[in-house]
């Protein structure tokens, strides 16, 4: 009887722990979703500080004080952001202003393709008209949405504010040197926990820095190749598409598809021949696919490669939580989580799952057992 009671108590406690864990995870997602405006610049600031920390430490070893090196590095990043806005801002603003004309031009160029869609829509409208509204049916109320220009201005102001906060946070973290790490170590009691925490932090710093710096260099090379290719094809404002390729390539899987679609739309509007216009998105897709299949795996290395299923699900999750910005920080966040799992004994199976399989040899025992 006593054994039965103890087993029941242990089972109930296990169920309570599982329920509490699920509630904590759900509460975390709710907080992350509603606190996006606060958490996003904080996350970006920490990622930027992690990326620049090895460079900052190298400059300190050369005799440069931490505040000076931090200010210099953050200023370089700020100048890069300003340069991107300066070169692409006017063109993007003009495109937003001329969006109705662009859509009309696109509809005219794609008239042969859209005729069938219009016929189906007209047939559907006729069926609805024949059916007629039901007696006493409630009247629909149309809520006027804010204009496109107002939405763009609001989004631009929010983006500028987030970038400013992220840069300031990164500056403070870099200028503090190792103070943050020292305070983190003091949180733990035992020496082994202190060593493990410090090892985990430096491991995260090394992996995130290497990943983001390498990806930035790859994206810069891809942007130059795309810009040159679009210029050779004759696409107007070719450098804009180089900048777009550089930025969109931070978005795994979906970035190349979005860029291909945008280039295709712009090429259809710019060229008279629809067949020649298709050359631009084809070249864009070939370049981005070649980079994803050959360049990135070779330069990033096996240790930093992630399970593509986990990457896709993480991008979808963070895109749902934070939109485009969430999709951009999804992979660095997943990389940080994987490094933490690799350094915590109980979570190592999760880290193994998040990494890419080293070879098919690991699955041979499963086939033999089957």
Tab-separated table of C-alpha atoms in Angstrom:
chain	number	residue	atom	x	y	z
A	1	UNK	CA	0.000	0.000	0.000
A	2	UNK	CA	2.854	2.329	0.869
A	3	UNK	CA	4.636	1.551	-2.396
A	4	UNK	CA	1.474	2.254	-4.342
A	5	UNK	CA	1.048	5.577	-2.553
A	6	UNK	CA	4.666	6.607	-3.195
A	7	UNK	CA	4.387	5.696	-6.870
A	8	UNK	CA	1.192	7.724	-7.129
A	9	UNK	CA	2.818	10.723	-5.451
A	10	UNK	CA	5.835	10.536	-7.771
A	11	UNK	CA	3.541	10.274	-10.793
A	12	UNK	CA	1.520	13.268	-9.631
A	13	UNK	CA	4.665	15.302	-9.014
A	14	UNK	CA	5.968	14.427	-12.473
A	15	UNK	CA	2.673	15.501	-14.022
A	16	UNK	CA	2.788	18.763	-12.084
A	17	UNK	CA	6.348	19.468	-13.256
A	18	UNK	CA	5.383	18.807	-16.863
A	19	UNK	CA	2.318	21.039	-16.553
A	20	UNK	CA	4.349	23.812	-14.911
A	21	UNK	CA	6.979	23.581	-17.645
A	22	UNK	CA	4.352	23.811	-20.395
A	23	UNK	CA	2.712	26.791	-18.685
A	24	UNK	CA	6.097	28.508	-18.318
A	25	UNK	CA	6.855	27.964	-22.024
A	26	UNK	CA	3.423	29.285	-23.007
A	27	UNK	CA	3.835	32.332	-20.752
A	28	UNK	CA	7.268	32.990	-22.267
A	29	UNK	CA	5.847	33.011	-25.785
A	30	UNK	CA	3.052	35.354	-24.719
A	31	UNK	CA	5.531	37.785	-23.155
A	32	UNK	CA	7.846	37.590	-26.156
A	33	UNK	CA	4.961	38.260	-28.536
A	34	UNK	CA	3.545	41.295	-26.731
A	35	UNK	CA	6.925	42.730	-25.666
A	36	UNK	CA	8.357	42.683	-29.189
A	37	UNK	CA	9.110	46.412	-29.349
A	38	UNK	CA	11.125	46.159	-26.138
A	39	UNK	CA	12.853	42.820	-26.603
A	40	UNK	CA	13.793	43.074	-30.296
A	41	UNK	CA	16.392	45.877	-29.961
A	42	UNK	CA	17.737	44.184	-26.817
A	43	UNK	CA	18.234	40.884	-28.657
A	44	UNK	CA	19.821	42.643	-31.644
A	45	UNK	CA	22.112	44.606	-29.312
A	46	UNK	CA	23.316	41.452	-27.564
A	47	UNK	CA	23.884	39.661	-30.891
A	48	UNK	CA	25.841	42.636	-32.214
A	49	UNK	CA	27.947	42.742	-29.045
A	50	UNK	CA	28.632	38.999	-29.289
A	51	UNK	CA	29.655	39.404	-32.914
A	52	UNK	CA	32.075	42.259	-32.263
A	53	UNK	CA	33.468	41.011	-28.927
A	54	UNK	CA	36.418	39.034	-30.386
A	55	UNK	CA	37.411	42.013	-32.552
A	56	UNK	CA	37.014	44.341	-29.584
A	57	UNK	CA	39.188	42.090	-27.411
A	58	UNK	CA	41.871	41.931	-30.109
A	59	UNK	CA	41.968	45.721	-30.280
A	60	UNK	CA	42.325	45.871	-26.496
A	61	UNK	CA	45.303	43.511	-26.639
A	62	UNK	CA	46.907	45.966	-29.046
A	63	UNK	CA	46.598	48.698	-26.419
A	64	UNK	CA	43.314	50.321	-27.414
A	65	UNK	CA	41.055	51.030	-24.399
A	66	UNK	CA	37.731	49.189	-24.352
A	67	UNK	CA	35.538	52.333	-24.584
A	68	UNK	CA	37.541	53.626	-27.558
A	69	UNK	CA	37.500	50.326	-29.459
A	70	UNK	CA	33.805	49.838	-28.689
A	71	UNK	CA	32.958	53.320	-29.954
A	72	UNK	CA	34.983	52.751	-33.116
A	73	UNK	CA	33.342	49.386	-33.904
A	74	UNK	CA	29.802	50.590	-33.226
A	75	UNK	CA	30.471	53.720	-35.304
A	76	UNK	CA	31.531	51.548	-38.243
A	77	UNK	CA	28.301	49.551	-37.967
A	78	UNK	CA	26.266	52.750	-37.722
A	79	UNK	CA	27.997	54.172	-40.809
A	80	UNK	CA	27.248	50.969	-42.712
A	81	UNK	CA	23.553	51.231	-41.795
A	82	UNK	CA	23.474	54.901	-42.810
A	83	UNK	CA	25.167	54.074	-46.121
A	84	UNK	CA	22.575	51.404	-46.918
A	85	UNK	CA	19.734	53.809	-46.109
A	86	UNK	CA	21.368	56.598	-48.115
A	87	UNK	CA	21.916	54.567	-51.288
A	88	UNK	CA	18.655	52.633	-51.193
A	89	UNK	CA	16.327	55.054	-49.430
A	90	UNK	CA	15.442	57.302	-52.363
A	91	UNK	CA	14.758	54.414	-54.716
A	92	UNK	CA	12.628	52.543	-52.188
A	93	UNK	CA	10.679	55.710	-51.348
A	94	UNK	CA	10.052	56.415	-55.028
A	95	UNK	CA	8.914	52.829	-55.568
A	96	UNK	CA	6.466	53.092	-52.662
A	97	UNK	CA	5.124	56.367	-54.044
A	98	UNK	CA	4.733	54.934	-57.557
A	99	UNK	CA	3.315	51.609	-56.364
A	100	UNK	CA	-0.144	52.121	-57.996
A	101	UNK	CA	1.492	52.889	-61.369
A	102	UNK	CA	3.789	49.892	-60.962
A	103	UNK	CA	0.842	47.595	-60.279
A	104	UNK	CA	-1.011	48.903	-63.338
A	105	UNK	CA	2.068	48.389	-65.491
A	106	UNK	CA	2.528	44.891	-64.120
A	107	UNK	CA	-1.109	44.053	-64.781
A	108	UNK	CA	-0.774	45.312	-68.354
A	109	UNK	CA	2.385	43.272	-68.976
A	110	UNK	CA	0.810	40.166	-67.433
A	111	UNK	CA	-2.576	40.625	-69.152
A	112	UNK	CA	-2.377	37.269	-70.900
A	113	UNK	CA	-1.757	35.494	-67.611
A	114	UNK	CA	-4.390	37.330	-65.576
A	115	UNK	CA	-7.235	36.993	-68.103
A	116	UNK	CA	-8.075	33.507	-66.894
A	117	UNK	CA	-8.049	34.660	-63.258
A	118	UNK	CA	-10.335	37.581	-64.096
A	119	UNK	CA	-12.790	35.288	-65.876
A	120	UNK	CA	-12.994	33.030	-62.852
A	121	UNK	CA	-13.514	36.039	-60.583
A	122	UNK	CA	-16.253	37.444	-62.842
A	123	UNK	CA	-18.031	34.088	-62.863
A	124	UNK	CA	-17.872	33.964	-59.071
A	125	UNK	CA	-19.307	37.492	-58.818
A	126	UNK	CA	-22.175	36.566	-61.150
A	127	UNK	CA	-23.025	33.524	-59.028
A	128	UNK	CA	-23.075	35.679	-55.896
A	129	UNK	CA	-25.269	38.278	-57.652
A	130	UNK	CA	-27.762	35.598	-58.740
A	131	UNK	CA	-27.934	34.222	-55.229
A	132	UNK	CA	-28.625	37.703	-53.855
A	133	UNK	CA	-28.271	38.826	-50.257
A	134	UNK	CA	-30.407	37.065	-47.701
A	135	UNK	CA	-33.281	39.019	-46.139
A	136	UNK	CA	-32.283	40.630	-42.915
A	137	UNK	CA	-28.612	39.937	-43.549
A	138	UNK	CA	-26.400	42.204	-41.493
A	139	UNK	CA	-24.729	45.027	-43.338
A	140	UNK	CA	-20.971	44.851	-43.551
A	141	UNK	CA	-18.973	47.698	-42.112
A	142	UNK	CA	-15.743	48.622	-43.829
A	143	UNK	CA	-13.091	50.028	-41.515
A	144	UNK	CA	-10.788	52.428	-43.287
A	145	UNK	CA	-7.191	51.306	-42.918
A	146	UNK	CA	-4.341	53.783	-42.502
A	147	UNK	CA	-2.734	54.883	-45.734
A	148	UNK	CA	0.347	53.204	-47.135
A	149	UNK	CA	2.470	56.308	-46.581
A	150	UNK	CA	1.432	56.595	-42.931
A	151	UNK	CA	2.194	52.918	-42.348
A	152	UNK	CA	5.592	53.295	-43.997
A	153	UNK	CA	6.446	56.348	-41.889
A	154	UNK	CA	5.399	54.576	-38.682
A	155	UNK	CA	7.418	51.485	-39.553
A	156	UNK	CA	10.459	53.591	-40.476
A	157	UNK	CA	10.303	55.481	-37.165
A	158	UNK	CA	10.022	52.229	-35.210
A	159	UNK	CA	12.924	50.714	-37.139
A	160	UNK	CA	15.174	53.723	-36.546
A	161	UNK	CA	14.362	53.670	-32.827
A	162	UNK	CA	15.105	49.941	-32.559
A	163	UNK	CA	18.420	50.301	-34.399
A	164	UNK	CA	19.446	53.215	-32.170
A	165	UNK	CA	18.646	51.277	-28.975
A	166	UNK	CA	20.466	48.179	-30.275
A	167	UNK	CA	23.581	50.194	-31.143
A	168	UNK	CA	23.607	51.911	-27.748
A	169	UNK	CA	23.241	48.598	-25.912
A	170	UNK	CA	26.029	47.034	-27.975
A	171	UNK	CA	28.236	50.039	-27.240
A	172	UNK	CA	27.714	49.730	-23.480
A	173	UNK	CA	28.314	45.962	-23.508
A	174	UNK	CA	31.518	46.269	-25.535
A	175	UNK	CA	32.798	49.234	-23.523
A	176	UNK	CA	32.358	47.318	-20.261
A	177	UNK	CA	34.958	44.769	-21.358
A	178	UNK	CA	34.780	41.604	-19.243
A	179	UNK	CA	32.663	43.187	-16.499
A	180	UNK	CA	29.499	41.460	-17.706
A	181	UNK	CA	31.217	38.054	-17.720
A	182	UNK	CA	32.621	38.635	-14.228
A	183	UNK	CA	29.182	39.455	-12.864
A	184	UNK	CA	27.721	36.402	-14.582
A	185	UNK	CA	30.286	34.121	-12.962
A	186	UNK	CA	29.490	35.517	-9.487
A	187	UNK	CA	25.910	34.297	-9.810
A	188	UNK	CA	27.034	30.648	-9.452
A	189	UNK	CA	28.236	29.116	-6.183
A	190	UNK	CA	30.537	26.201	-7.018
A	191	UNK	CA	33.758	26.465	-8.966
A	192	UNK	CA	32.639	23.853	-11.493
A	193	UNK	CA	29.466	25.825	-12.236
A	194	UNK	CA	31.498	29.017	-12.640
A	195	UNK	CA	33.846	27.306	-15.105
A	196	UNK	CA	30.950	25.795	-17.038
A	197	UNK	CA	29.140	29.146	-17.236
A	198	UNK	CA	32.250	30.987	-18.412
A	199	UNK	CA	33.033	28.252	-20.955
A	200	UNK	CA	29.460	28.409	-22.262
A	201	UNK	CA	29.541	32.198	-22.618
A	202	UNK	CA	32.843	32.190	-24.498
A	203	UNK	CA	31.620	29.305	-26.655
A	204	UNK	CA	28.483	31.262	-27.543
A	205	UNK	CA	30.554	34.349	-28.289
A	206	UNK	CA	32.969	32.425	-30.513
A	207	UNK	CA	30.288	30.590	-32.490
A	208	UNK	CA	27.915	33.529	-32.922
A	209	UNK	CA	30.745	35.876	-33.884
A	210	UNK	CA	32.189	33.443	-36.387
A	211	UNK	CA	28.789	32.689	-37.874
A	212	UNK	CA	27.573	36.284	-38.239
A	213	UNK	CA	30.884	37.671	-39.484
A	214	UNK	CA	31.199	34.852	-42.023
A	215	UNK	CA	27.595	35.215	-43.178
A	216	UNK	CA	28.051	38.985	-43.488
A	217	UNK	CA	31.122	38.492	-45.686
A	218	UNK	CA	29.268	35.910	-47.800
A	219	UNK	CA	26.253	38.193	-48.147
A	220	UNK	CA	28.491	41.084	-49.202
A	221	UNK	CA	30.055	38.928	-51.919
A	222	UNK	CA	26.624	37.731	-53.045
A	223	UNK	CA	25.353	41.311	-53.147
A	224	UNK	CA	28.213	42.402	-55.381
A	225	UNK	CA	27.672	39.426	-57.699
A	226	UNK	CA	23.927	40.084	-57.928
A	227	UNK	CA	24.435	43.793	-58.526
A	228	UNK	CA	26.989	43.107	-61.273
A	229	UNK	CA	24.769	40.475	-62.883
A	230	UNK	CA	21.727	42.767	-62.898
A	231	UNK	CA	23.862	45.549	-64.395
A	232	UNK	CA	25.066	43.242	-67.177
A	233	UNK	CA	21.482	42.220	-67.912
A	234	UNK	CA	20.526	45.896	-68.106
A	235	UNK	CA	18.165	46.081	-65.142
A	236	UNK	CA	17.801	49.690	-63.894
A	237	UNK	CA	19.111	50.484	-60.396
A	238	UNK	CA	21.139	47.285	-60.341
A	239	UNK	CA	22.974	48.283	-57.155
A	240	UNK	CA	19.642	48.305	-55.288
A	241	UNK	CA	19.229	44.611	-55.995
A	242	UNK	CA	22.745	43.979	-54.773
A	243	UNK	CA	21.842	45.666	-51.475
A	244	UNK	CA	18.562	43.722	-51.378
A	245	UNK	CA	20.402	40.432	-51.915
A	246	UNK	CA	22.837	41.326	-49.122
A	247	UNK	CA	20.002	41.997	-46.660
A	248	UNK	CA	17.602	39.243	-47.745
A	249	UNK	CA	20.269	36.565	-47.536
A	250	UNK	CA	20.228	36.916	-43.747
A	251	UNK	CA	16.785	35.328	-44.018
A	252	UNK	CA	17.425	31.622	-44.599
A	253	UNK	CA	15.405	29.666	-47.167
A	254	UNK	CA	12.801	32.403	-47.720
A	255	UNK	CA	15.191	35.277	-48.484
A	256	UNK	CA	16.248	33.922	-51.862
A	257	UNK	CA	12.638	33.256	-52.899
A	258	UNK	CA	11.507	36.741	-51.870
A	259	UNK	CA	14.420	38.348	-53.731
A	260	UNK	CA	13.734	36.287	-56.847
A	261	UNK	CA	10.086	37.341	-56.831
A	262	UNK	CA	10.912	41.033	-56.359
A	263	UNK	CA	13.528	41.000	-59.109
A	264	UNK	CA	11.070	39.219	-61.413
A	265	UNK	CA	8.362	41.837	-60.856
A	266	UNK	CA	10.788	44.724	-61.429
A	267	UNK	CA	12.238	43.064	-64.537
A	268	UNK	CA	8.770	42.548	-66.058
A	269	UNK	CA	8.045	46.246	-65.586
A	270	UNK	CA	11.446	47.354	-66.899
A	271	UNK	CA	11.775	45.206	-70.048
A	272	UNK	CA	9.460	44.988	-73.042
A	273	UNK	CA	10.100	41.289	-73.664
A	274	UNK	CA	8.609	38.978	-71.049
A	275	UNK	CA	11.047	36.220	-72.017
A	276	UNK	CA	14.076	38.468	-71.513
A	277	UNK	CA	12.631	39.774	-68.265
A	278	UNK	CA	12.626	36.221	-66.869
A	279	UNK	CA	16.413	36.148	-67.252
A	280	UNK	CA	16.874	38.459	-64.245
A	281	UNK	CA	15.046	36.313	-61.634
A	282	UNK	CA	16.640	33.193	-63.120
A	283	UNK	CA	20.157	34.594	-62.651
A	284	UNK	CA	19.254	35.821	-59.147
A	285	UNK	CA	17.986	32.382	-58.155
A	286	UNK	CA	21.040	30.633	-59.599
A	287	UNK	CA	23.397	32.901	-57.657
A	288	UNK	CA	21.553	32.559	-54.342
A	289	UNK	CA	21.157	28.774	-54.751
A	290	UNK	CA	24.850	28.355	-55.557
A	291	UNK	CA	25.770	30.374	-52.484
A	292	UNK	CA	23.464	28.327	-50.253
A	293	UNK	CA	24.564	24.942	-51.590
A	294	UNK	CA	28.317	25.428	-51.995
A	295	UNK	CA	29.765	28.661	-50.579
A	296	UNK	CA	28.098	28.822	-47.153
A	297	UNK	CA	28.599	25.138	-46.193
A	298	UNK	CA	32.285	25.375	-47.152
A	299	UNK	CA	33.048	28.624	-45.331
A	300	UNK	CA	30.825	28.226	-42.277
A	301	UNK	CA	32.043	24.711	-41.524
A	302	UNK	CA	30.427	21.542	-40.281
A	303	UNK	CA	30.397	22.540	-36.611
A	304	UNK	CA	28.171	25.545	-37.229
A	305	UNK	CA	25.789	23.788	-39.604
A	306	UNK	CA	22.268	23.322	-38.286
A	307	UNK	CA	19.455	20.913	-38.974
A	308	UNK	CA	17.483	22.465	-41.831
A	309	UNK	CA	14.188	21.258	-40.377
A	310	UNK	CA	15.025	23.004	-37.094
A	311	UNK	CA	16.119	26.128	-39.001
A	312	UNK	CA	12.875	26.241	-40.993
A	313	UNK	CA	10.668	25.730	-37.943
A	314	UNK	CA	12.626	28.347	-35.977
A	315	UNK	CA	12.311	30.895	-38.793
A	316	UNK	CA	8.560	30.249	-39.038
A	317	UNK	CA	8.140	30.555	-35.259
A	318	UNK	CA	10.063	33.819	-34.915
A	319	UNK	CA	8.481	35.253	-38.059
A	320	UNK	CA	5.092	34.597	-36.445
A	321	UNK	CA	6.227	36.212	-33.200
A	322	UNK	CA	8.157	39.229	-34.504
A	323	UNK	CA	7.572	39.385	-38.256
A	324	UNK	CA	10.490	39.935	-40.629
A	325	UNK	CA	12.805	41.069	-37.827
A	326	UNK	CA	12.107	37.845	-35.952
A	327	UNK	CA	12.936	35.768	-39.016
A	328	UNK	CA	16.264	37.603	-39.341
A	329	UNK	CA	17.338	36.857	-35.744
A	330	UNK	CA	15.972	33.301	-35.766
A	331	UNK	CA	19.143	31.517	-36.884
A	332	UNK	CA	21.526	33.357	-34.488
A	333	UNK	CA	19.080	32.642	-31.669
A	334	UNK	CA	18.944	28.965	-32.667
A	335	UNK	CA	22.740	28.861	-32.759
A	336	UNK	CA	22.943	30.328	-29.244
A	337	UNK	CA	20.412	27.779	-28.009
A	338	UNK	CA	22.371	24.933	-29.607
A	339	UNK	CA	25.630	26.030	-27.985
A	340	UNK	CA	23.910	26.175	-24.589
A	341	UNK	CA	22.503	22.686	-25.134
A	342	UNK	CA	25.944	21.376	-26.123
A	343	UNK	CA	27.419	22.714	-22.862
A	344	UNK	CA	24.682	21.415	-20.538
A	345	UNK	CA	24.819	17.672	-19.954
A	346	UNK	CA	21.073	17.136	-19.699
A	347	UNK	CA	20.367	19.099	-22.895
A	348	UNK	CA	23.040	17.589	-25.136
A	349	UNK	CA	20.552	15.322	-26.982
A	350	UNK	CA	18.668	18.476	-28.006
A	351	UNK	CA	21.926	20.044	-29.238
A	352	UNK	CA	22.694	16.870	-31.204
A	353	UNK	CA	19.255	17.027	-32.825
A	354	UNK	CA	19.682	20.683	-33.774
A	355	UNK	CA	22.998	19.961	-35.511
A	356	UNK	CA	23.302	18.475	-38.952
A	357	UNK	CA	24.040	14.746	-39.155
A	358	UNK	CA	27.739	14.117	-39.628
A	359	UNK	CA	27.364	11.087	-41.863
A	360	UNK	CA	24.874	8.368	-42.788
A	361	UNK	CA	26.845	5.884	-40.662
A	362	UNK	CA	24.806	6.843	-37.595
A	363	UNK	CA	21.634	5.461	-39.193
A	364	UNK	CA	23.103	2.085	-40.143
A	365	UNK	CA	22.390	0.427	-36.748
A	366	UNK	CA	18.745	1.483	-37.091
A	367	UNK	CA	18.518	-0.118	-40.532
A	368	UNK	CA	20.217	-3.256	-39.280
A	369	UNK	CA	17.817	-3.475	-36.339
A	370	UNK	CA	14.849	-3.059	-38.665
